[in-house]
Tab-separated table of C-alpha atoms and ligand atoms in Angstrom:
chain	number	residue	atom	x	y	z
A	1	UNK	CA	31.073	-21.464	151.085
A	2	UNK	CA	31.354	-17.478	151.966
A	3	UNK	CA	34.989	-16.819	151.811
A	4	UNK	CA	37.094	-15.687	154.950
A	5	UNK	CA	37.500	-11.859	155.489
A	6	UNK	CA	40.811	-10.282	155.798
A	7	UNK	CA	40.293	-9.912	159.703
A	8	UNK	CA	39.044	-13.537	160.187
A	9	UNK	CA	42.113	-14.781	158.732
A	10	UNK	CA	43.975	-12.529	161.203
A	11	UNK	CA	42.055	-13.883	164.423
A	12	UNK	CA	42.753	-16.767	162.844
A	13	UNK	CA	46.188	-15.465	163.015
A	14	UNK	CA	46.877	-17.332	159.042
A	15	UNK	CA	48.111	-14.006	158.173
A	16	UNK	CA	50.477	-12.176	160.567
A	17	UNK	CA	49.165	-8.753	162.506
A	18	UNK	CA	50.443	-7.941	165.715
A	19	UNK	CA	47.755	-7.712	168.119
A	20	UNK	CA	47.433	-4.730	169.786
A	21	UNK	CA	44.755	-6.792	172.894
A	22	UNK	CA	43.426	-9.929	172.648
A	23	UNK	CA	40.766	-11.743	174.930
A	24	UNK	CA	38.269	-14.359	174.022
A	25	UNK	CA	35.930	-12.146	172.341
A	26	UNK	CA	37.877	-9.642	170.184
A	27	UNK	CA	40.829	-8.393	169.058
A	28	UNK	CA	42.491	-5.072	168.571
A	29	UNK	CA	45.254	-4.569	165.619
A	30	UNK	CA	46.477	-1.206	164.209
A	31	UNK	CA	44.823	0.267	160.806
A	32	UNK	CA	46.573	-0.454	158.105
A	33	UNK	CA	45.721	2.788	156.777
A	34	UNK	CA	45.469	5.205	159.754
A	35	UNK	CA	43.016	8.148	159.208
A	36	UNK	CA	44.508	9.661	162.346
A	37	UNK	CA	47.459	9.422	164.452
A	38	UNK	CA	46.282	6.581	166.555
A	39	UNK	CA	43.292	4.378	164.874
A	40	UNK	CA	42.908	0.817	166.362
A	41	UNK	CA	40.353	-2.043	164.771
A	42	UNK	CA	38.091	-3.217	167.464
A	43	UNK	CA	37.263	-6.500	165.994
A	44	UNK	CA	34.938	-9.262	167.362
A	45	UNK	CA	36.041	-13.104	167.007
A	46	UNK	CA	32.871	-13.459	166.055
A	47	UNK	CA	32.348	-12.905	162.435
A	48	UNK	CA	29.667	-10.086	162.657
A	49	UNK	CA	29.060	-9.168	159.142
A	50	UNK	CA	27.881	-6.056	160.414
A	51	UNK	CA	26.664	-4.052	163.513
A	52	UNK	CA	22.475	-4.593	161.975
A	53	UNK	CA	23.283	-8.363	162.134
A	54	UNK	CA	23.789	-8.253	165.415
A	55	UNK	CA	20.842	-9.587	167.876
A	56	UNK	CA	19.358	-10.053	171.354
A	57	UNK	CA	21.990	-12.623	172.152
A	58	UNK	CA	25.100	-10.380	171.037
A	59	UNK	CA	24.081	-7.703	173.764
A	60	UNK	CA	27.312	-8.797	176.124
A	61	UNK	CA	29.833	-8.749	173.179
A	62	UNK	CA	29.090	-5.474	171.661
A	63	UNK	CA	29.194	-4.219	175.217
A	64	UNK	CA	32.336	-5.816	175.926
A	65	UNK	CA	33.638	-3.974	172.860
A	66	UNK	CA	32.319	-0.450	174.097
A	67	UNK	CA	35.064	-1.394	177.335
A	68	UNK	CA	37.548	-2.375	175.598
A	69	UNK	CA	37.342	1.200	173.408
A	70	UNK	CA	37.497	2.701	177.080
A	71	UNK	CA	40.399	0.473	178.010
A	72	UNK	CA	42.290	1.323	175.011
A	73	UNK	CA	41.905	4.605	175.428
A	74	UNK	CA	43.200	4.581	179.159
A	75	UNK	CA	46.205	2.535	177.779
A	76	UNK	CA	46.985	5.316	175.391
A	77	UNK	CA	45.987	7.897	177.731
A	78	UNK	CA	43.721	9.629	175.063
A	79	UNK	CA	40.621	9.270	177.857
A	80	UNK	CA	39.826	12.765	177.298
A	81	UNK	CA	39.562	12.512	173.575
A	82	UNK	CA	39.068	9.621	171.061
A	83	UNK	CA	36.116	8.882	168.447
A	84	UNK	CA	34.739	5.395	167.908
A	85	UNK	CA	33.235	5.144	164.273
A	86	UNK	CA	31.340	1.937	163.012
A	87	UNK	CA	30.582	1.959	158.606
A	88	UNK	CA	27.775	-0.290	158.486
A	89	UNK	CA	27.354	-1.370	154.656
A	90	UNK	CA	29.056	-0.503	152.040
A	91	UNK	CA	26.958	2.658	151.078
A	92	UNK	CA	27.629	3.925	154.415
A	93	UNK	CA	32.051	3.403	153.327
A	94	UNK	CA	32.410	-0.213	154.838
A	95	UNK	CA	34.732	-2.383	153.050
A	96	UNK	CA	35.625	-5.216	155.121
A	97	UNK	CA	32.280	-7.185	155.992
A	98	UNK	CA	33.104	-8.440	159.864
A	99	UNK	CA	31.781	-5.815	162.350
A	100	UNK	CA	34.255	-3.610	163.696
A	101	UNK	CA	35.103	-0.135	165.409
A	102	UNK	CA	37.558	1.887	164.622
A	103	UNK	CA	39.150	3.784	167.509
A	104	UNK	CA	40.816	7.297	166.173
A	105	UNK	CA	42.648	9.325	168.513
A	106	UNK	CA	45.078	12.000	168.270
A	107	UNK	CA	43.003	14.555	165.709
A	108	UNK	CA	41.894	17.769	167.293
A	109	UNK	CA	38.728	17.479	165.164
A	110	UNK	CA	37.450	14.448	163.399
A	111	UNK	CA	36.460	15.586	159.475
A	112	UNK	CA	33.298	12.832	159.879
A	113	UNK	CA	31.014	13.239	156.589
A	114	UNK	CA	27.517	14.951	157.949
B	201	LIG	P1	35.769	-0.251	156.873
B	201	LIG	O1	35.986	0.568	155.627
B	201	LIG	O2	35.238	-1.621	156.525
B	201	LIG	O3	34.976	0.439	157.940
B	201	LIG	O4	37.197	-0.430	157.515
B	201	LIG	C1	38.101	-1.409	157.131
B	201	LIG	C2	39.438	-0.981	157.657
B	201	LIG	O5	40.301	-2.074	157.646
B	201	LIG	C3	40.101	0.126	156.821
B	201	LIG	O6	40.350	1.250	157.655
B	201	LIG	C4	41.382	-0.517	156.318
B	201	LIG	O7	42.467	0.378	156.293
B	201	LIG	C5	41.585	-1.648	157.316
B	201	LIG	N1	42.272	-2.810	156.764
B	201	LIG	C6	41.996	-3.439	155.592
B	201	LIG	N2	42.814	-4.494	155.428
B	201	LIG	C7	43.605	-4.536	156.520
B	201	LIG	C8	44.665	-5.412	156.922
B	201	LIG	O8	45.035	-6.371	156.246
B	201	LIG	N3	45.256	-5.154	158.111
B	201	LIG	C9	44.873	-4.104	158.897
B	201	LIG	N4	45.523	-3.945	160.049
B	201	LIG	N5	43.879	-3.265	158.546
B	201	LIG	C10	43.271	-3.467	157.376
């Protein structure tokens, strides 16, 4: 059996996080290691490994995750200026293998690799 990831066991709320949103269909929690001022998780209930598993039938959730980036940013009122970054595998930096964004606001400029 494929052991549970650090953020299933926090929808699964076995260990504690305060959740930042919650709906049927994702979370958001605060970074535990903010790379900016503000920087949210976006994380899907489901457990997405990552954003190239996703398929035809996951069209609705990763949209529904692209509104709740805009809510978010409307609750923070950072409207005008956030980033949304997604590491998909571990060359590309990911760490924790179930999909999510991270939401960074308050940086004048993001120092994204090129
Ligand atoms: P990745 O490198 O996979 O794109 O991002 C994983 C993110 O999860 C990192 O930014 C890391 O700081 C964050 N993270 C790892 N463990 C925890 C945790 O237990 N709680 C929270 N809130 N964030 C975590």
């Amino acid at each position: 059996m494929v052991s549970k990831t650090i953020f299933q066991k926090i929808i699964e709320k076995e260990i504690p996080s305060e959740f930042i949103y919650e709906d049927d269909l994702c979370i958001v929690i605060n970074d535990i290691n903010p790379q900016a001022p503000l920087h949210l998780l976006i994380i899907p209930k489901k457990p997405l490994p990552k954003l190239s598993d996703a398929e035809e039938k996951d069209l609705n959730l990763l949209g529904h995750l692209m509104l709740i980036a805009g809510n978010m940013s409307r609750k923070f009122n950072v409207e005008d200026a956030f980033n949304i970054v997604i590491n998909n595998g571990e060359k590309a930096g990911q760490t924790v293998f179930h999909l999510h964004i991270h939401f960074l606001a308050g940086n004048k400029k993001l120092n994204l690799p090129k």
